[in-house]
Amino acid sequence: METSVYSASTVLNCFLLYLIKNYSNFGIKTYQILLSIDASLDLILGVIVFLSQPIALTCEGYFVMANNGFISGISPSMDGFLLTMFTFFLHSNILWIPVQFVYRYRLLCKEDTGSRKSNLLIAAISIGWSLWALIVLIAMCEVREEYQTVGRHILDLNGWPKRKDGKPAFVVGSYITEWRMLTYLSLWVCTCTASIIIVVWCEKKISKHFKDMGSPMHSTTRRMHTEFHRALLAMAICPLITTTVPVYYFCTTFAFQLCPGWISALLTSATTSITLFNPLTTIICFRCYRQTALNVISCYRFRTLIGPKREHLTNTDGLVSVTLPALSLNPVRLAQIAPNPSNLPQESEQNINEYVTREPTSENVQELRDTANTILREYRQTD
């Protein structure tokens, strides 16, 4: 299941990058850059997980499968490399959410994109924090026989290890007192908490700025900023929830020395699904991307209906050149392409049905064109 999710996220992020490059209409290049970086982080994270076994890259996999040959199945060194890259980009992805709000706060409220020095400082803080989390992860990973045993249980066809009551057992429940785990989870809590605080603070300032601006801002500019603001807020809520809820639940069970159980296992599995949620939220929230995606889906559905051999549909010199099965299956699409002629011969329903089964040839092409335009006119009159 998770392999399918990350495969879809990789394709979706590539499609989103294409949309950002070719269909952005924000008028402010900074917005386009912010979305491009966000999609790039999701793409890299999705590719890393796609190349490895996703089940090993949830929180429980950090502690029981690192450097033991259970992630990619290639070698312990390759497993460690994939795991560290995953951790780095996962933290970078979470940190980039508040960074976007900081840039938007400076752009809108301060009317300044910031100096190069300050921009580099923000980027350095984000990268430095991710590197610190990476160092802690490397320091806590050690080869232990019991970790290998638990790792084999994870990859067993029977699924999660079972407790006495028959419910899935959390694989690292017996190692909750180790300081390495506690340190790494503390970093996760700090990252998520700081992200939430920054997002809420910037959101409050930006909302106040929009309220104070009132009428002086041009309506088109205001609408563009408002649309981006709502979209960015939705893009922040979705990944923060899927990340913070599992982490806080996980750490709460650690603090009270409780067995997290299967609920935590499911929640932590949802943590890494942000690579799919982020591009979906972006495409849905922005009208320019959403409309393009809908057009692509409609076009694909239209081609599927009429088949690969009978999908010729053009507009030439005011006349329609098309195979009639396409007309009968999708008149809406044809109505968008064909003209609306004024004087065309009327055809009976019997003749139209007869033409539907005929292929266009040099003898009957004009008759087919006339019939096609007749169907168009009747469709528009009933619309």
Short mmCIF file of N, CA and C in Angstrom, two decimals, residues 195-205:
data_model
loop_
_atom_site.label_atom_id
_atom_site.label_comp_id
_atom_site.label_asym_id
_atom_site.label_seq_id
_atom_site.Cartn_x
_atom_site.Cartn_y
_atom_site.Cartn_z
N SER A 195 7.38 24.75 14.36
CA SER A 195 6.67 24.98 13.10
C SER A 195 5.28 25.53 13.36
N ILE A 196 4.58 24.95 14.32
CA ILE A 196 3.22 25.41 14.62
C ILE A 196 3.23 26.84 15.15
N ILE A 197 4.17 27.15 16.04
CA ILE A 197 4.24 28.50 16.62
C ILE A 197 4.51 29.54 15.54
N ILE A 198 5.46 29.25 14.66
CA ILE A 198 5.81 30.20 13.60
C ILE A 198 4.64 30.39 12.64
N VAL A 199 3.98 29.30 12.27
CA VAL A 199 2.85 29.40 11.35
C VAL A 199 1.72 30.22 11.96
N VAL A 200 1.39 29.98 13.22
CA VAL A 200 0.31 30.72 13.88
C VAL A 200 0.65 32.20 14.00
N TRP A 201 1.90 32.51 14.37
CA TRP A 201 2.30 33.91 14.53
C TRP A 201 2.25 34.65 13.20
N CYS A 202 2.81 34.04 12.15
CA CYS A 202 2.80 34.68 10.83
C CYS A 202 1.39 34.79 10.29
N GLU A 203 0.58 33.78 10.53
CA GLU A 203 -0.81 33.82 10.07
C GLU A 203 -1.55 34.97 10.73
N LYS A 204 -1.31 35.19 12.00
CA LYS A 204 -1.96 36.29 12.71
C LYS A 204 -1.53 37.64 12.14
N LYS A 205 -0.24 37.80 11.88
CA LYS A 205 0.26 39.06 11.34
C LYS A 205 -0.25 39.31 9.92
#
